[in-house]
Amino acid sequence: MMVTIKTPEEIEKMRVAGRLAAEVLEMLDDLVKPGVTTGELDRICHEYITEKQGAIPAPLNYHGFPKSICTSVNHVICHGIPDDNKKLKKGDIVNIDITVIKDGYHGDTSKMFYVGEPTIMARRLAEFTQQALYAAIDVVKPGARLSSIGKVIQQLADKERFSVVQEYCGHGIGKVFHEDPQVLHYDGYTEKSDIELQPGMCFTIEPMINAGKRHCKLLKDGWTVVTKDHTLSAQWEHTLLVTETGVEVLTRRREESFS
Ligand code: MF3
Ligand code: CO
Ligand code: CO
């Protein structure tokens, strides 16, 4: 396994890419409402990223992915493909996942949006998943073990009787979209696969939490991942930098404060 340590120059570029990705999510706040299609949201993001930000939407053509963002509605866990025929309706919850490339470096982040009023269960699941991400970010610092991230998330989920998706994980990020290490959101490392976090490492944490069982199914389009039991799923993601003293959230939005 080859985990890159970013130089100060690279870190500055990661900060820029992270901020741009966060700004796309901020821009979407007023647009995700009943009646809009996920295809329209994709076009708006594509134009914003390419024209306003002078950046590249990383998902477009990535291993053949056909759109610029991922939109995962209700029981879709991740990698939902934006679609002009998919109208969002009151009560839906949707994860929108944005990855931009700026000056060769990636910023990757996602959040849950409510379309109108969510059900009590949908809100509980989405809020829980955000808090699980925040609790995991809290353990990131030099000297901590990579495995502590998944342990925290798994423990919180067990307590709520939610389940943690195991087939997809967070990842190192930089010049490459998905690089080492794999960041598991459950307690799944061995003594040998676990590593110690060091200043200059950049990676994402992006837990996918299901209201029902953890198992997933890949649809015939080759991308869309859904819960096998069709229960709701939620996901939140940030790109992080391990600093000398702790962690910097490179994709922090204005509404968020980290201590
Ligand atoms: N943004 C996703 C992640 O968090 C990856 C999307 S890859 C795509 O890693 F091809 F589906 F877009
Ligand atoms: Co990611
Ligand atoms: Co992402």
CSV table of C-alpha atoms and ligand atoms in Angstrom, one decimal:
chain,number,residue,atom,x,y,z
A,1,MET,CA,0.0,0.0,0.0
A,2,MET,CA,1.3,3.4,-1.0
A,3,VAL,CA,-0.2,6.4,1.0
A,4,THR,CA,0.9,9.7,-0.3
A,5,ILE,CA,2.0,12.5,2.0
A,6,LYS,CA,1.1,15.9,0.5
A,7,THR,CA,3.7,18.7,0.2
A,8,PRO,CA,2.7,22.2,1.4
A,9,GLU,CA,2.2,23.2,-2.3
A,10,GLU,CA,-0.1,20.2,-2.8
A,11,ILE,CA,-2.0,21.0,0.4
A,12,GLU,CA,-2.8,24.5,-0.8
A,13,LYS,CA,-4.2,23.0,-4.0
A,14,MET,CA,-6.3,20.4,-2.0
A,15,ARG,CA,-7.7,23.4,0.0
A,16,VAL,CA,-8.8,25.1,-3.2
A,17,ALA,CA,-10.3,22.0,-4.7
A,18,GLY,CA,-12.1,21.2,-1.4
A,19,ARG,CA,-13.5,24.7,-1.1
A,20,LEU,CA,-14.9,24.5,-4.6
A,21,ALA,CA,-16.6,21.2,-4.1
A,22,ALA,CA,-18.2,22.6,-0.9
A,23,GLU,CA,-19.4,25.6,-2.7
A,24,VAL,CA,-21.2,23.5,-5.3
A,25,LEU,CA,-23.2,21.9,-2.4
A,26,GLU,CA,-23.9,25.3,-0.9
A,27,MET,CA,-25.1,26.5,-4.3
A,28,LEU,CA,-27.6,23.6,-4.5
A,29,ASP,CA,-29.4,24.4,-1.2
A,30,ASP,CA,-32.1,26.5,-2.9
A,31,LEU,CA,-32.5,24.3,-6.0
A,32,VAL,CA,-33.3,20.9,-4.4
A,33,LYS,CA,-37.1,21.1,-4.2
A,34,PRO,CA,-40.2,19.2,-5.3
A,35,GLY,CA,-40.5,19.0,-9.2
A,36,VAL,CA,-36.8,19.4,-10.1
A,37,THR,CA,-35.2,16.4,-11.9
A,38,THR,CA,-31.9,15.0,-10.9
A,39,GLY,CA,-30.9,15.5,-14.6
A,40,GLU,CA,-31.5,19.2,-14.2
A,41,LEU,CA,-29.4,19.3,-11.0
A,42,ASP,CA,-26.6,17.6,-12.9
A,43,ARG,CA,-26.7,20.2,-15.7
A,44,ILE,CA,-26.7,23.1,-13.2
A,45,CYS,CA,-23.7,21.6,-11.4
A,46,HIS,CA,-21.8,20.8,-14.6
A,47,GLU,CA,-22.2,24.4,-15.8
A,48,TYR,CA,-21.3,25.9,-12.4
A,49,ILE,CA,-18.2,23.7,-12.1
A,50,THR,CA,-16.9,24.2,-15.6
A,51,GLU,CA,-17.9,27.9,-16.2
A,52,LYS,CA,-17.9,29.6,-12.8
A,53,GLN,CA,-15.2,27.6,-11.1
A,54,GLY,CA,-13.0,26.7,-14.1
A,55,ALA,CA,-12.8,23.2,-12.7
A,56,ILE,CA,-13.6,19.7,-13.9
A,57,PRO,CA,-16.4,17.5,-12.6
A,58,ALA,CA,-14.4,14.3,-11.8
A,59,PRO,CA,-17.3,11.7,-12.1
A,60,LEU,CA,-17.9,12.6,-15.8
A,61,ASN,CA,-16.5,9.6,-17.8
A,62,TYR,CA,-14.8,8.2,-14.7
A,63,HIS,CA,-14.7,4.5,-15.5
A,64,GLY,CA,-17.5,5.3,-17.9
A,65,PHE,CA,-19.8,7.2,-15.4
A,66,PRO,CA,-22.1,9.2,-17.7
A,67,LYS,CA,-22.9,12.3,-15.6
A,68,SER,CA,-21.1,15.0,-13.6
A,69,ILE,CA,-22.5,14.3,-10.1
A,70,CYS,CA,-24.1,11.4,-8.3
A,71,THR,CA,-27.7,11.7,-7.1
A,72,SER,CA,-28.8,8.9,-4.7
A,73,VAL,CA,-32.5,9.1,-3.8
A,74,ASN,CA,-34.2,7.3,-0.8
A,75,HIS,CA,-33.1,3.6,-1.0
A,76,VAL,CA,-30.2,4.3,-3.4
A,77,ILE,CA,-27.0,4.0,-1.3
A,78,CYS,CA,-24.6,5.7,-3.7
A,79,HIS,CA,-23.6,6.3,-7.4
A,80,GLY,CA,-27.1,7.2,-8.5
A,81,ILE,CA,-27.1,8.5,-12.1
A,82,PRO,CA,-28.8,11.8,-12.7
A,83,ASP,CA,-31.8,11.3,-15.0
A,84,ASP,CA,-34.1,13.8,-16.8
A,85,ASN,CA,-37.1,11.6,-16.0
A,86,LYS,CA,-36.4,11.4,-12.2
A,87,LYS,CA,-38.4,14.2,-10.6
A,88,LEU,CA,-37.8,14.7,-6.9
A,89,LYS,CA,-41.0,14.7,-4.8
A,90,LYS,CA,-42.0,15.9,-1.4
A,91,GLY,CA,-40.6,13.6,1.3
A,92,ASP,CA,-37.7,12.3,-0.7
A,93,ILE,CA,-34.2,12.4,0.7
A,94,VAL,CA,-31.3,12.7,-1.7
A,95,ASN,CA,-27.6,12.5,-1.4
A,96,ILE,CA,-25.7,14.7,-3.8
A,97,ASP,CA,-22.0,13.8,-4.2
A,98,ILE,CA,-19.7,16.4,-5.8
A,99,THR,CA,-16.1,15.8,-6.9
A,100,VAL,CA,-14.2,18.6,-8.6
A,101,ILE,CA,-10.7,18.7,-10.0
A,102,LYS,CA,-8.9,22.0,-9.8
A,103,ASP,CA,-5.3,22.5,-10.8
A,104,GLY,CA,-4.9,18.7,-10.9
A,105,TYR,CA,-6.2,18.0,-7.4
A,106,HIS,CA,-9.5,16.5,-6.2
A,107,GLY,CA,-12.1,17.7,-3.6
A,108,ASP,CA,-14.9,15.2,-2.8
A,109,THR,CA,-17.9,15.9,-0.6
A,110,SER,CA,-21.6,15.0,-0.3
A,111,LYS,CA,-24.6,15.7,1.9
A,112,MET,CA,-28.2,14.8,2.3
A,113,PHE,CA,-31.0,17.1,1.1
A,114,TYR,CA,-34.6,17.0,2.1
A,115,VAL,CA,-37.2,17.5,-0.6
A,116,GLY,CA,-40.0,19.2,1.3
A,117,GLU,CA,-40.6,17.7,4.8
A,118,PRO,CA,-39.0,14.3,5.4
A,119,THR,CA,-40.6,11.5,7.4
A,120,ILE,CA,-39.4,11.2,11.0
A,121,MET,CA,-37.4,8.1,10.1
A,122,ALA,CA,-35.7,9.7,7.1
A,123,ARG,CA,-34.7,12.7,9.1
A,124,ARG,CA,-33.4,10.5,11.9
A,125,LEU,CA,-31.3,8.5,9.5
A,126,ALA,CA,-29.9,11.5,7.7
A,127,GLU,CA,-29.1,13.4,10.9
A,128,PHE,CA,-27.6,10.3,12.5
A,129,THR,CA,-25.3,9.7,9.5
A,130,GLN,CA,-24.1,13.3,9.6
A,131,GLN,CA,-23.3,12.9,13.3
A,132,ALA,CA,-21.5,9.7,12.7
A,133,LEU,CA,-19.3,11.4,10.1
A,134,TYR,CA,-18.6,14.2,12.6
A,135,ALA,CA,-17.7,11.7,15.4
A,136,ALA,CA,-15.3,10.0,13.0
A,137,ILE,CA,-13.7,13.3,11.9
A,138,ASP,CA,-13.2,13.9,15.7
A,139,VAL,CA,-10.8,11.0,16.1
A,140,VAL,CA,-8.5,12.0,13.1
A,141,LYS,CA,-5.1,13.2,14.3
A,142,PRO,CA,-1.5,12.2,13.9
A,143,GLY,CA,-0.8,8.9,15.7
A,144,ALA,CA,-4.4,7.8,15.6
A,145,ARG,CA,-5.1,4.4,13.9
A,146,LEU,CA,-7.1,4.4,10.6
A,147,SER,CA,-9.3,1.7,12.2
A,148,SER,CA,-10.5,4.1,14.8
A,149,ILE,CA,-12.7,5.8,12.2
A,150,GLY,CA,-14.8,2.7,11.4
A,151,LYS,CA,-14.9,1.6,15.0
A,152,VAL,CA,-16.6,4.9,16.0
A,153,ILE,CA,-19.1,4.8,13.2
A,154,GLN,CA,-19.9,1.1,13.7
A,155,GLN,CA,-20.4,1.5,17.4
A,156,LEU,CA,-22.8,4.5,17.0
A,157,ALA,CA,-24.8,2.7,14.3
A,158,ASP,CA,-25.1,-0.5,16.4
A,159,LYS,CA,-26.6,1.6,19.3
A,160,GLU,CA,-29.2,3.1,16.9
A,161,ARG,CA,-29.9,-0.3,15.3
A,162,PHE,CA,-28.9,1.2,11.9
A,163,SER,CA,-26.4,-0.7,9.7
A,164,VAL,CA,-23.2,0.3,8.0
A,165,VAL,CA,-22.6,-0.5,4.3
A,166,GLN,CA,-19.3,-2.5,3.9
A,167,GLU,CA,-18.9,-2.8,0.1
A,168,TYR,CA,-18.0,0.9,-0.4
A,169,CYS,CA,-15.5,2.9,1.6
A,170,GLY,CA,-13.7,6.2,1.9
A,171,HIS,CA,-10.4,6.7,0.2
A,172,GLY,CA,-7.1,8.5,-0.1
A,173,ILE,CA,-7.4,11.5,-2.5
A,174,GLY,CA,-5.1,14.0,-4.2
A,175,LYS,CA,-3.9,14.0,-7.8
A,176,VAL,CA,-5.8,10.7,-8.0
A,177,PHE,CA,-9.5,10.5,-7.3
A,178,HIS,CA,-9.4,7.2,-5.4
A,179,GLU,CA,-6.0,6.3,-3.9
A,180,ASP,CA,-4.7,4.4,-0.9
A,181,PRO,CA,-5.7,4.0,1.9
A,182,GLN,CA,-9.2,2.5,1.8
A,183,VAL,CA,-11.1,4.0,4.7
A,184,LEU,CA,-13.5,1.4,6.1
A,185,HIS,CA,-16.6,2.7,7.9
A,186,TYR,CA,-16.9,-0.5,10.0
A,187,ASP,CA,-14.6,-2.4,12.3
A,188,GLY,CA,-12.8,-4.3,9.5
A,189,TYR,CA,-9.0,-3.8,9.6
A,190,THR,CA,-6.5,-6.5,10.5
A,191,GLU,CA,-3.4,-5.6,12.5
A,192,LYS,CA,-1.5,-5.6,9.2
A,193,SER,CA,-3.9,-3.5,7.1
A,194,ASP,CA,-4.4,-0.9,9.8
A,195,ILE,CA,-2.1,2.2,9.5
A,196,GLU,CA,-1.1,5.1,11.7
A,197,LEU,CA,-2.3,8.5,10.5
A,198,GLN,CA,0.4,11.1,9.7
A,199,PRO,CA,0.4,14.8,8.9
A,200,GLY,CA,0.0,15.4,5.2
A,201,MET,CA,-2.3,12.5,4.5
A,202,CYS,CA,-5.6,13.4,2.7
A,203,PHE,CA,-8.6,11.0,2.6
A,204,THR,CA,-12.3,11.0,2.7
A,205,ILE,CA,-14.7,9.7,5.2
A,206,GLU,CA,-18.1,8.9,3.6
A,207,PRO,CA,-20.3,6.6,5.7
A,208,MET,CA,-23.3,5.0,4.1
A,209,ILE,CA,-25.9,4.0,6.7
A,210,ASN,CA,-29.0,2.0,6.1
A,211,ALA,CA,-32.2,2.0,8.1
A,212,GLY,CA,-32.6,-1.7,7.5
A,213,LYS,CA,-30.0,-4.4,6.8
A,214,ARG,CA,-26.5,-3.5,5.5
A,215,HIS,CA,-26.6,-5.5,2.2
A,216,CYS,CA,-26.7,-3.9,-1.1
A,217,LYS,CA,-27.4,-4.7,-4.7
A,218,LEU,CA,-25.9,-3.2,-7.9
A,219,LEU,CA,-28.5,-2.4,-10.6
A,220,LYS,CA,-28.2,-3.4,-14.2
A,221,ASP,CA,-27.0,0.1,-15.2
A,222,GLY,CA,-23.7,-1.0,-13.6
A,223,TRP,CA,-23.6,2.0,-11.2
A,224,THR,CA,-26.7,2.5,-9.1
A,225,VAL,CA,-26.2,0.8,-5.7
A,226,VAL,CA,-29.5,0.2,-3.7
A,227,THR,CA,-30.3,-1.4,-0.4
A,228,LYS,CA,-31.2,-5.1,-0.9
A,229,ASP,CA,-34.2,-4.8,1.4
A,230,HIS,CA,-35.3,-1.4,-0.1
A,231,THR,CA,-35.0,0.5,3.2
A,232,LEU,CA,-33.7,4.1,3.2
A,233,SER,CA,-30.0,4.9,3.1
A,234,ALA,CA,-28.1,8.0,3.9
A,235,GLN,CA,-24.5,9.3,3.3
A,236,TRP,CA,-22.4,12.3,4.1
A,237,GLU,CA,-18.8,12.9,3.0
A,238,HIS,CA,-15.9,15.2,3.6
A,239,THR,CA,-12.3,15.4,2.3
A,240,LEU,CA,-9.9,15.7,5.2
A,241,LEU,CA,-6.2,16.7,5.8
A,242,VAL,CA,-4.3,15.3,8.7
A,243,THR,CA,-2.5,18.3,10.2
A,244,GLU,CA,0.4,18.4,12.8
A,245,THR,CA,-2.2,18.8,15.6
A,246,GLY,CA,-5.4,17.2,14.3
A,247,VAL,CA,-7.5,17.5,11.2
A,248,GLU,CA,-8.6,20.1,8.7
A,249,VAL,CA,-11.9,19.6,6.9
A,250,LEU,CA,-11.1,20.7,3.4
A,251,THR,CA,-14.7,20.5,2.2
A,252,ARG,CA,-16.2,22.4,5.1
A,253,ARG,CA,-19.3,24.4,4.2
A,254,ARG,CA,-20.2,27.8,5.7
A,255,GLU,CA,-22.9,26.3,7.9
A,256,GLU,CA,-20.4,24.0,9.6
A,257,SER,CA,-17.9,24.7,12.4
A,258,PHE,CA,-15.3,22.2,13.5
A,259,SER,CA,-13.4,22.6,16.8
B,1,MF3,N1,-17.8,10.7,-5.3
B,1,MF3,C1,-17.8,9.3,-5.2
B,1,MF3,C2,-16.9,9.0,-4.0
B,1,MF3,O1,-17.2,9.6,-3.0
B,1,MF3,C3,-17.3,8.5,-6.3
B,1,MF3,C4,-18.2,8.7,-7.5
B,1,MF3,S1,-17.5,7.8,-8.8
B,1,MF3,C5,-18.6,7.9,-10.0
B,1,MF3,O2,-15.9,8.4,-4.0
B,1,MF3,F1,-18.1,7.4,-11.0
B,1,MF3,F2,-19.7,7.2,-9.6
B,1,MF3,F3,-19.0,9.1,-10.1
B,2,CO,CO,-15.3,9.8,-2.0
B,3,CO,CO,-17.9,11.5,-3.2
